C-alpha cells in the first residue's frame, strides 16, 4: 500500500473532475459515449493521477508508461484525464468530434497529444499493448503498458489470440483492465454471449487475475500495485463497474452507451457532480 | 550479389544480413516461418523473433505495438493470410497511424499451386493498395527482392511486399540502383508498352521475343512498385506507342491493371488488362499448369499486344 488516505481522497476528487470533464464534452443534444466512459472513470483516474508514469511537459517522453484504450469509443474519459495535465486546452473539450477539433470520435495518436495508438475497431488494443510491452522488454526498459478493454469487446476473437500470446511471451510488463459493466451497445453482455466465470477464463490462459469493485478507489490502487508487482507474466484486473456510474438516470442502461442527454438530464448530471463533491469533502 | 532463383530464400537471407547491424529489426510469424523463410531470422536472432502462433490478426496488431516501441517489425505469412486475415488490423492498428510495419506475403498469386484457392492470393494487391499510407511492392526476381528488403528497412512507414513461392529466373540488372517507387524498362520497343509485375515481367520479356519474330516491337516495363505508382514515368513510357497492356498474377480487378487504367484515364490510349479473371484459383500439379490455364503465359501477353495492334 504505497499511498495515503490523503491520496485516496485526492484521487476520488480527480475522478469527479474526470466525470465533470466528460459532461463538458457532451452538452444536451450532443451524442457521446457517456455510459462506458463513466464506468471506467475511477480506474482511469487512478491510472493517470497515481499509477502511471506520465510527463505532460513531454508527451513523447521515452520513460512514460503507455495506456492503450482498446475500447476506443470510451475515449472521452481519456480526454477527460489528459486535459487535466494540459496535453491540450480545455477549449478542445467543446470541440470534440468536430472537423476543426483535435479530439476525434475515436483515439487517434496523430491528432491528439497523449493518445498512444489508433483504436476503435474493437479487439485490437490488447495486441498493440502486447507489442509495446515486448518492444520495451527487448530494450530492457521499465515502462509498463496498460490496455483498457470492454467486456463486450471480449467477443472479438483477437482478444483471446492476444491473451494466449501474452502468456506465451510471459509479458509481465503488461496489465489488461476489463471494464466489466455487463452492458454493450444493444443489450447486456450476458444475453449476447456467456461471460460468466470470466476470472477462470483469463486464469486458465495463464494470467494473474485480480478481481475488484471498479468504483472502490482503495481496491483499484491495490490492484494496480499488485498487477505491477507480479513478475511471472501478464496481469488482468477485472473491474466490476456500473455503466453510467454516478449519473443515476443513465446507470445500468444500455441506451446511454452512446446517446444525447436532454436539458433536464444534463442539469441532473451536473447536480450529481456537485453532490459527489460535497460527499468527498465530508 | 544474389544468384539464387528463390525469392523466399533471398528474402530470408537478406533479413538475416540486415538484422546483424540493425538491432531494431524484429520478425513475427504465424506458424509458416519455414515457408516464408522468416525462420532463418529466428535461427540467427531468437530474441528478436516472435512466433505468435496461428493468429494473423494478433500478429498485425502486435507489430503495430512493436513499431510504437521503436522497432522495425516484419510480419510474415502467406499473402492471402497476411493481408486478408488481418486486413482490419492492418487498416486500423497499422495504416491509419502510418506505423513502420513491414508485411511480407509470400506464396502470392497462384504460386502456392498445390494448396488451391484458399491459399492462393489474387486479391492482396487490391486490399493493400486501397489503404492510404501503404506502399505496395512486387518484385520480379530474387535480385529485386534483395534490393527491396534493404529499401524497406530504410523507408519509414507501412509497406507490403508480395513474393512468389516458386523460383523465378533472374531477369533484372544486379548492378542497377534501386529505389522504392521506380519502374524499370526491361525491353526497349515502340509499338506497344507492356506494364508487368512479378512473374509476368519474365513472361512479358518472353512475349517480346515471340513478337519480335513477327516484326512487332514491345516495350516491357517492370512495375515493381505498384503503389505509389510513378505516374510521370508511366506516362513517359507510353510516349509514341499505339496501346498499353498490363500484366499481373492477380485479379484484373483492383490490381496493377486497375491502377494503370486510373492513372491513364485521361489519355486516349487503348488498354488491355491481363490477369486472373474474376474468379478464384484452383489446385494443380505444378505452377506452369496454372499460369497456362489462367492465361498468364508469354503467349497470352503476345495475344493482347496483337489485339491492340489489330484494333488500331
XYZ file of C-alpha atoms in Angstrom:
594
model
C 0.000 0.000 0.000
C 2.120 2.872 -1.264
C -0.445 5.577 -0.829
C -2.054 7.579 1.961
C -5.663 8.275 2.826
C -4.988 11.788 1.618
C -4.016 10.453 -1.803
C -7.141 8.337 -1.937
C -9.252 11.436 -1.287
C -7.296 13.357 -3.896
C -7.918 10.618 -6.458
C -11.612 10.462 -5.630
C -11.756 14.196 -6.336
C -9.912 13.652 -9.586
C -12.428 11.010 -10.597
C -15.236 13.506 -10.011
C -13.371 16.081 -12.085
C -12.911 13.490 -14.830
C -16.662 12.881 -14.906
C -17.267 16.638 -14.981
C -14.921 16.894 -17.949
C -16.854 14.138 -19.704
C -20.055 16.153 -19.227
C -18.403 19.188 -20.779
C -17.833 17.159 -23.922
C -21.433 16.060 -24.309
C -23.774 19.002 -23.746
C -27.502 18.379 -24.239
C -28.319 17.145 -27.705
C -24.762 16.020 -28.484
C -24.326 12.292 -28.821
C -21.489 10.771 -26.831
C -20.419 7.616 -25.050
C -21.440 8.586 -21.532
C -22.031 5.061 -20.212
C -18.737 3.348 -20.949
C -16.729 6.496 -20.217
C -18.129 6.934 -16.718
C -17.937 3.237 -15.833
C -14.145 3.261 -16.165
C -13.617 6.819 -14.852
C -12.408 5.767 -11.381
C -9.876 3.307 -12.787
C -8.683 5.865 -15.328
C -8.240 8.495 -12.607
C -6.156 6.045 -10.562
C -4.031 5.224 -13.579
C -3.353 8.736 -14.807
C -3.055 10.527 -11.486
C -1.296 7.828 -9.500
C -0.101 4.597 -11.098
C 1.272 5.644 -14.459
C 4.458 7.497 -15.160
C 3.256 10.358 -17.362
C 5.056 13.517 -18.362
C 2.694 16.182 -19.632
C 5.510 18.566 -20.483
C 6.823 15.982 -22.923
C 4.037 13.783 -24.328
C 6.656 11.718 -26.171
C 8.932 11.189 -23.154
C 10.518 7.773 -23.686
C 10.147 6.928 -19.998
C 6.364 7.234 -19.997
C 4.067 4.298 -19.356
C 1.519 3.612 -22.081
C -2.222 3.313 -21.925
C -3.953 1.771 -24.907
C -7.669 2.448 -24.937
C -8.812 -0.695 -26.671
C -12.464 0.184 -26.015
C -11.836 3.270 -28.081
C -15.413 4.536 -28.051
C -14.871 5.477 -24.393
C -12.066 7.842 -25.350
C -13.940 10.750 -23.735
C -12.737 9.500 -20.349
C -9.154 9.543 -21.628
C -9.540 13.086 -22.967
C -11.044 13.970 -19.580
C -7.821 12.776 -17.894
C -5.390 14.201 -20.436
C -6.867 17.700 -20.264
C -6.099 17.781 -16.533
C -2.391 17.582 -17.388
C -2.659 20.239 -20.086
C -1.987 17.954 -23.053
C -4.445 20.239 -24.816
C -6.548 23.232 -23.811
C -9.913 22.936 -22.083
C -11.463 24.654 -25.103
C -10.842 21.476 -27.061
C -13.367 19.632 -24.894
C -16.152 21.634 -26.503
C -14.856 20.781 -29.957
C -14.769 17.006 -29.548
C -15.829 15.164 -32.710
C -15.822 18.350 -34.793
C -13.956 18.950 -38.042
C -11.681 21.580 -36.554
C -11.103 19.930 -33.173
C -8.190 17.708 -32.272
C -10.308 15.320 -30.219
C -11.567 12.652 -32.592
C -14.544 10.382 -32.094
C -12.124 7.517 -31.521
C -8.474 7.613 -30.366
C -6.065 8.967 -32.972
C -2.406 9.291 -31.986
C -1.717 11.661 -34.865
C -4.377 14.161 -33.828
C -4.291 14.140 -30.044
C -1.245 14.525 -27.779
C -1.253 11.804 -25.138
C -3.099 9.260 -27.274
C -0.735 6.359 -27.894
C -2.325 4.352 -30.707
C -5.194 4.215 -33.134
C -8.004 2.151 -31.656
C -11.720 1.878 -32.073
C -12.048 -1.169 -34.256
C -12.590 -3.388 -31.233
C -10.392 -6.256 -30.138
C -7.040 -4.881 -31.266
C -5.797 -2.853 -28.305
C -4.501 -5.721 -26.191
C -2.404 -6.934 -29.116
C -0.965 -3.451 -29.659
C -0.227 -3.195 -25.938
C 1.495 -6.578 -26.075
C 3.667 -5.413 -28.971
C 4.689 -2.339 -26.986
C 5.428 -4.467 -23.931
C 7.598 -6.828 -25.975
C 9.426 -3.897 -27.530
C 10.185 -2.368 -24.117
C 11.395 -5.706 -22.827
C 13.758 -6.114 -25.790
C 15.298 -2.760 -24.880
C 15.283 -3.654 -21.171
C 13.125 -0.619 -20.404
C 10.948 -0.456 -17.287
C 7.904 1.104 -18.999
C 4.617 -0.566 -18.098
C 1.790 -0.954 -20.609
C -1.918 -0.864 -19.761
C -4.785 -1.870 -22.030
C -8.379 -0.955 -21.228
C -10.905 -3.399 -22.648
C -14.655 -3.518 -22.563
C -16.406 -6.707 -21.513
C -18.463 -6.687 -24.700
C -15.222 -6.368 -26.616
C -14.163 -9.776 -25.323
C -16.363 -11.290 -28.031
C -13.696 -10.320 -30.549
C -11.590 -13.424 -31.192
C -8.391 -11.436 -31.492
C -8.559 -10.603 -27.779
C -8.033 -14.271 -26.975
C -5.234 -14.541 -29.524
C -3.520 -11.762 -27.582
C -4.370 -13.363 -24.241
C -2.672 -16.582 -25.311
C 0.322 -14.805 -26.824
C 0.909 -12.545 -23.803
C 1.014 -15.577 -21.538
C 3.249 -17.403 -24.020
C 5.690 -14.488 -24.066
C 5.398 -14.029 -20.265
C 4.753 -10.316 -20.735
C 4.948 -9.194 -17.114
C 5.107 -5.515 -18.077
C 1.546 -5.692 -19.392
C -1.671 -5.159 -17.454
C -5.091 -5.586 -19.037
C -8.065 -3.958 -17.357
C -11.550 -5.127 -18.219
C -14.328 -2.623 -17.659
C -16.779 -5.277 -16.570
C -20.022 -3.296 -16.655
C -22.172 -6.043 -18.122
C -23.618 -3.919 -20.889
C -22.787 -3.372 -24.510
C -24.297 -1.297 -27.297
C -27.556 -3.173 -27.698
C -28.052 -5.326 -24.638
C -26.438 -6.998 -21.646
C -23.222 -8.874 -22.266
C -24.706 -11.949 -20.613
C -27.603 -12.073 -23.063
C -25.268 -11.848 -26.020
C -22.642 -14.417 -25.051
C -21.598 -16.436 -22.000
C -19.385 -14.145 -19.966
C -19.718 -15.907 -16.617
C -16.582 -17.216 -14.899
C -14.537 -14.528 -16.562
C -11.823 -14.800 -13.907
C -11.480 -18.514 -14.589
C -11.335 -17.864 -18.323
C -8.375 -15.478 -18.018
C -6.724 -17.538 -15.349
C -6.939 -20.715 -17.424
C -4.982 -18.839 -20.098
C -2.219 -18.322 -17.539
C -2.916 -14.731 -16.493
C -2.658 -13.345 -12.999
C -6.274 -12.353 -12.295
C -7.299 -9.637 -9.863
C -10.994 -9.005 -9.383
C -12.196 -5.764 -7.822
C -15.008 -3.280 -7.393
C -14.036 -0.843 -10.120
C -15.536 2.089 -8.234
C -13.662 1.478 -4.978
C -10.550 3.639 -5.131
C -8.639 1.666 -2.495
C -9.313 -1.616 -4.278
C -8.296 -0.061 -7.608
C -4.998 1.203 -6.218
C -4.247 -2.123 -4.530
C -4.996 -3.968 -7.770
C -2.765 -1.724 -9.867
C 0.077 -2.228 -7.409
C -0.409 -5.974 -7.301
C -0.503 -6.189 -11.101
C 2.751 -4.290 -11.444
C 4.394 -6.290 -8.675
C 3.521 -9.614 -10.312
C 6.573 -10.620 -12.303
C 5.686 -14.089 -13.586
C 3.583 -12.905 -16.525
C 0.724 -10.612 -17.540
C -1.990 -9.493 -15.132
C -5.615 -8.686 -15.721
C -7.797 -6.575 -13.479
C -11.454 -7.454 -13.806
C -13.067 -4.252 -12.634
C -16.743 -4.716 -11.793
C -18.344 -1.448 -12.740
C -21.680 0.184 -13.440
C -22.244 1.642 -16.857
C -23.098 5.332 -16.477
C -21.810 5.333 -12.873
C -22.644 8.461 -10.813
C -25.430 9.518 -13.179
C -28.495 7.653 -11.826
C -30.655 8.337 -14.879
C -28.074 6.533 -17.010
C -26.771 3.866 -14.642
C -27.091 0.340 -15.944
C -28.952 1.378 -19.071
C -27.735 0.193 -22.475
C -29.367 3.259 -24.034
C -26.652 5.510 -22.624
C -23.921 3.578 -24.407
C -23.989 6.357 -26.956
C -26.741 8.877 -26.508
C -27.577 12.530 -26.169
C -28.810 13.880 -22.849
C -31.880 16.080 -22.586
C -31.578 19.509 -20.942
C -33.088 18.064 -17.763
C -30.777 15.083 -17.703
C -27.808 17.333 -18.233
C -28.819 19.519 -15.297
C -29.319 16.416 -13.204
C -25.886 15.170 -14.217
C -24.248 18.379 -13.004
C -26.216 18.179 -9.783
C -24.753 14.690 -9.326
C -21.262 16.105 -9.729
C -21.972 18.768 -7.070
C -23.310 16.128 -4.663
C -20.279 13.928 -5.199
C -18.004 16.852 -4.455
C -19.846 17.504 -1.175
C -19.682 13.811 -0.258
C -15.969 13.569 -0.797
C -15.330 16.786 1.171
C -17.324 15.346 4.069
C 25.122 -10.413 -55.182
C 22.210 -12.844 -55.426
C 22.471 -15.877 -57.629
C 19.512 -17.738 -56.164
C 16.292 -18.058 -58.090
C 14.307 -18.287 -54.864
C 12.653 -15.053 -53.793
C 11.734 -16.519 -50.421
C 15.238 -17.708 -49.601
C 16.651 -14.378 -50.718
C 14.157 -12.554 -48.524
C 15.108 -14.681 -45.501
C 18.844 -14.343 -46.096
C 18.653 -10.603 -46.684
C 16.778 -10.032 -43.444
C 19.359 -12.080 -41.556
C 22.064 -9.917 -43.128
C 20.228 -6.684 -42.292
C 19.459 -7.849 -38.761
C 23.140 -8.198 -37.976
C 23.731 -4.451 -37.795
C 20.209 -3.198 -37.287
C 19.072 -4.445 -33.897
C 15.679 -2.766 -34.292
C 14.552 -5.289 -36.873
C 12.198 -7.875 -35.398
C 10.372 -10.668 -37.173
C 6.943 -12.079 -36.450
C 5.433 -15.143 -37.939
C 2.269 -17.182 -37.625
C 3.437 -20.788 -37.879
C 4.542 -20.596 -41.512
C 8.115 -19.464 -40.940
C 9.585 -22.424 -42.768
C 7.597 -21.468 -45.848
C 8.071 -17.713 -45.669
C 11.756 -18.236 -44.728
C 11.382 -15.860 -41.815
C 12.543 -18.847 -39.733
C 16.079 -18.057 -40.902
C 15.909 -14.855 -38.896
C 14.647 -16.772 -35.886
C 17.596 -19.137 -36.064
C 20.025 -16.211 -36.197
C 18.374 -13.908 -33.657
C 15.966 -15.856 -31.441
C 15.379 -12.864 -29.115
C 14.041 -10.774 -31.968
C 11.804 -13.442 -33.412
C 8.194 -13.696 -32.289
C 6.300 -16.829 -33.148
C 2.739 -15.694 -32.401
C 1.044 -18.893 -33.454
C -1.738 -19.190 -35.974
C -3.151 -15.753 -35.203
C -2.586 -13.279 -38.015
C -4.813 -10.583 -36.562
C -2.893 -10.546 -33.323
C 0.362 -10.614 -35.302
C -0.527 -7.426 -37.204
C -1.545 -5.501 -34.089
C 1.423 -6.755 -32.041
C 3.621 -5.493 -34.875
C 1.908 -2.110 -34.528
C 2.828 -2.090 -30.841
C 6.419 -3.086 -31.545
C 6.744 -0.251 -34.039
C 5.339 2.150 -31.436
C 8.197 0.979 -29.197
C 10.684 1.948 -31.931
C 11.174 -1.443 -33.571
C 11.009 -2.303 -37.269
C 8.686 -5.296 -37.271
C 8.273 -7.576 -40.283
C 5.168 -9.745 -40.267
C 5.234 -12.882 -42.344
C 2.657 -15.267 -43.685
C 1.180 -16.442 -46.934
C -0.011 -13.391 -48.871
C -3.630 -14.428 -48.555
C -3.496 -14.587 -44.745
C -1.068 -11.730 -44.198
C -3.358 -9.302 -45.994
C -6.841 -10.808 -45.816
C -6.955 -12.402 -42.404
C -5.586 -9.319 -40.689
C -6.999 -6.702 -43.033
C -8.788 -4.635 -40.419
C -5.805 -4.902 -38.082
C -3.513 -3.631 -40.839
C -6.002 -0.896 -41.621
C -6.729 0.267 -38.074
C -3.668 -0.612 -35.994
C -1.032 -0.023 -38.693
C -2.044 2.037 -41.734
C -4.104 4.824 -40.148
C -1.160 5.896 -37.982
C 1.259 5.031 -40.811
C 3.318 2.848 -38.485
C 6.628 1.384 -39.563
C 5.364 -2.158 -40.070
C 6.541 -4.322 -42.969
C 4.225 -7.016 -44.249
C 5.635 -9.868 -46.291
C 3.131 -12.007 -48.111
C 4.826 -14.989 -49.643
C 3.046 -17.522 -51.862
C 1.382 -14.595 -53.624
C -0.788 -15.017 -56.710
C -1.356 -18.607 -57.769
C 2.153 -19.591 -56.741
C 1.008 -21.946 -53.987
C -0.236 -24.165 -56.796
C -0.922 -27.333 -54.818
C -2.845 -25.852 -51.926
C -5.543 -24.365 -54.114
C -7.888 -21.404 -53.914
C -7.954 -20.920 -50.128
C -4.194 -20.441 -50.140
C -3.808 -18.510 -53.378
C -3.836 -14.754 -53.262
C -5.374 -12.966 -56.209
C -6.703 -10.036 -54.171
C -3.798 -8.930 -51.960
C -2.684 -6.040 -54.178
C -6.261 -4.754 -54.206
C -6.551 -4.941 -50.418
C -3.234 -3.269 -49.731
C -3.237 -0.577 -52.388
C -6.621 0.728 -51.303
C -5.166 1.654 -47.904
C -3.880 5.231 -47.569
C -0.217 5.366 -46.392
C 0.505 1.835 -47.652
C 3.309 1.111 -50.128
C 2.908 -1.997 -52.297
C 5.929 -3.814 -53.731
C 6.010 -6.740 -56.144
C 9.493 -7.907 -57.169
C 10.119 -9.685 -60.461
C 13.005 -11.830 -59.203
C 15.388 -12.534 -56.335
C 17.748 -9.684 -57.248
C 14.951 -7.186 -56.858
C 13.689 -8.926 -53.705
C 17.035 -8.363 -52.027
C 17.110 -4.704 -53.006
C 13.536 -4.244 -51.827
C 14.117 -5.858 -48.439
C 17.009 -3.446 -47.880
C 14.982 -0.458 -49.043
C 12.068 -1.446 -46.798
C 14.252 -1.071 -43.726
C 15.469 2.338 -44.886
C 11.981 3.613 -45.635
C 9.711 4.601 -42.739
C 6.058 3.584 -42.974
C 3.896 0.582 -43.748
C 4.975 -1.499 -46.735
C 3.509 -4.626 -48.270
C 5.847 -6.956 -50.173
C 4.324 -9.797 -52.206
C 6.628 -12.582 -53.269
C 6.306 -15.671 -55.382
C 6.595 -19.091 -53.779
C 8.352 -20.561 -56.826
C 11.796 -19.955 -58.217
C 11.880 -17.272 -60.907
C 14.761 -16.707 -63.339
C 16.983 -13.730 -62.621
C 15.933 -11.074 -65.121
C 16.777 -7.762 -63.501
C 20.113 -5.979 -63.564
C 22.027 -6.668 -60.346
C 24.130 -3.518 -60.834
C 21.220 -1.131 -61.296
C 20.455 1.250 -58.453
C 17.163 0.579 -56.789
C 14.708 2.783 -55.034
C 11.122 2.205 -53.984
C 8.766 3.863 -56.446
C 10.730 3.360 -59.625
C 9.647 1.371 -62.652
C 12.254 -0.142 -64.952
C 12.380 -0.623 -68.679
C 13.346 -4.272 -69.219
C 12.921 -4.433 -73.009
C 13.040 -1.478 -75.378
C 10.353 -1.273 -78.038
C 7.993 1.118 -79.799
C 4.664 -0.405 -80.877
C 3.024 -1.270 -77.572
C 4.089 -0.880 -73.945
C 3.551 -3.738 -71.511
C 3.454 -2.808 -67.829
C 4.106 -6.011 -65.942
C 4.721 -7.028 -62.358
C 6.006 -10.103 -60.550
C 6.202 -13.294 -62.580
C 4.573 -11.514 -65.518
C 7.717 -9.448 -66.099
C 9.597 -12.537 -67.219
C 6.574 -13.750 -69.223
C 6.313 -10.368 -70.938
C 10.021 -10.386 -71.762
C 9.485 -13.736 -73.454
C 6.482 -12.296 -75.272
C 8.780 -9.604 -76.640
C 10.901 -12.325 -78.252
C 7.853 -14.068 -79.735
C 6.565 -10.789 -81.164
C 9.929 -9.701 -82.452
C 9.800 -12.628 -84.894
C 6.504 -11.219 -86.158
C 8.027 -7.803 -86.640
C 6.304 -6.357 -83.582
C 8.345 -4.381 -81.108
C 7.156 -4.061 -77.495
C 8.487 -2.098 -74.591
C 8.374 -4.106 -71.345
C 8.308 -2.119 -68.131
C 8.684 -3.770 -64.734
C 6.297 -2.039 -62.346
C 7.672 -3.414 -59.109
C 6.232 -0.605 -57.007
C 2.503 -0.745 -57.562
C 1.896 1.973 -55.028
C 2.888 4.766 -55.083
C 2.640 4.495 -58.837
C 5.088 6.776 -60.627
C 2.578 8.417 -62.955
C 5.140 10.628 -64.705
C 7.239 7.595 -65.588
C 4.138 5.662 -66.570
C 3.095 8.405 -68.961
C 6.561 8.805 -70.420
C 6.780 5.069 -71.146
C 3.534 5.463 -73.119
C 5.122 8.016 -75.478
C 4.744 7.005 -79.083
C 3.079 3.638 -78.518
C -0.246 2.529 -80.035
C -1.530 0.993 -76.842
C -0.921 -0.392 -73.392
C -1.048 -3.888 -71.902
C -0.904 -4.563 -68.176
C 0.088 -7.998 -66.924
C -0.159 -9.362 -63.392
C -0.714 -12.562 -61.493
C -3.649 -11.030 -59.613
C -7.298 -10.317 -60.239
C -7.959 -7.948 -63.117
C -9.999 -6.036 -60.520
C -8.091 -3.849 -58.102
C -4.541 -4.686 -59.095
C -1.913 -3.202 -61.389
C -4.354 -3.076 -64.313
C -6.842 -1.026 -62.316
C -4.115 1.303 -61.084
C -2.737 1.868 -64.600
C -6.219 2.411 -66.067
C -6.929 5.028 -63.405
C -3.617 6.749 -63.965
C -4.015 6.848 -67.754
C -7.734 7.609 -67.764
C -7.231 10.962 -69.452
C -5.048 9.513 -72.239
C -6.591 8.367 -75.488
C -4.796 5.053 -75.474
C -6.267 1.569 -75.782
C -5.503 -0.531 -72.686
C -5.727 -4.309 -72.347
C -5.693 -5.703 -68.821
C -4.198 -9.169 -68.439
C -4.612 -11.022 -65.162
C -6.753 -13.523 -63.344
C -10.348 -13.109 -64.483
C -12.920 -12.534 -61.755
C -12.539 -15.986 -60.227
C -10.618 -17.893 -57.567
C -7.659 -20.181 -58.210
C -7.518 -23.954 -58.053
C -5.093 -26.750 -57.218
C -2.673 -28.057 -59.824
C 0.281 -30.436 -60.076
C 2.619 -27.590 -60.835
C 2.773 -23.841 -61.266
C 3.084 -23.889 -65.064
C -0.301 -25.575 -65.439
C -1.915 -22.725 -63.533
C -0.107 -19.996 -65.454
C -1.227 -21.647 -68.688
C -4.832 -22.212 -67.663
C -5.307 -18.811 -66.123
C -3.943 -17.131 -69.244
C -0.748 -15.850 -67.700
C 1.863 -17.050 -70.168
C 4.026 -15.180 -72.631
C 1.699 -16.169 -75.475
C -1.218 -14.572 -73.613
C 0.730 -11.325 -73.365
C 1.529 -11.577 -77.078
C -2.179 -12.051 -77.877
C -3.100 -8.878 -76.003
C -0.438 -6.956 -77.920
C -1.668 -8.300 -81.246
C -5.245 -7.378 -80.291
C -4.238 -3.790 -79.642
C -2.434 -3.552 -82.964
C -5.304 -5.215 -84.844
C -7.875 -2.843 -83.312
C -5.694 0.161 -84.108
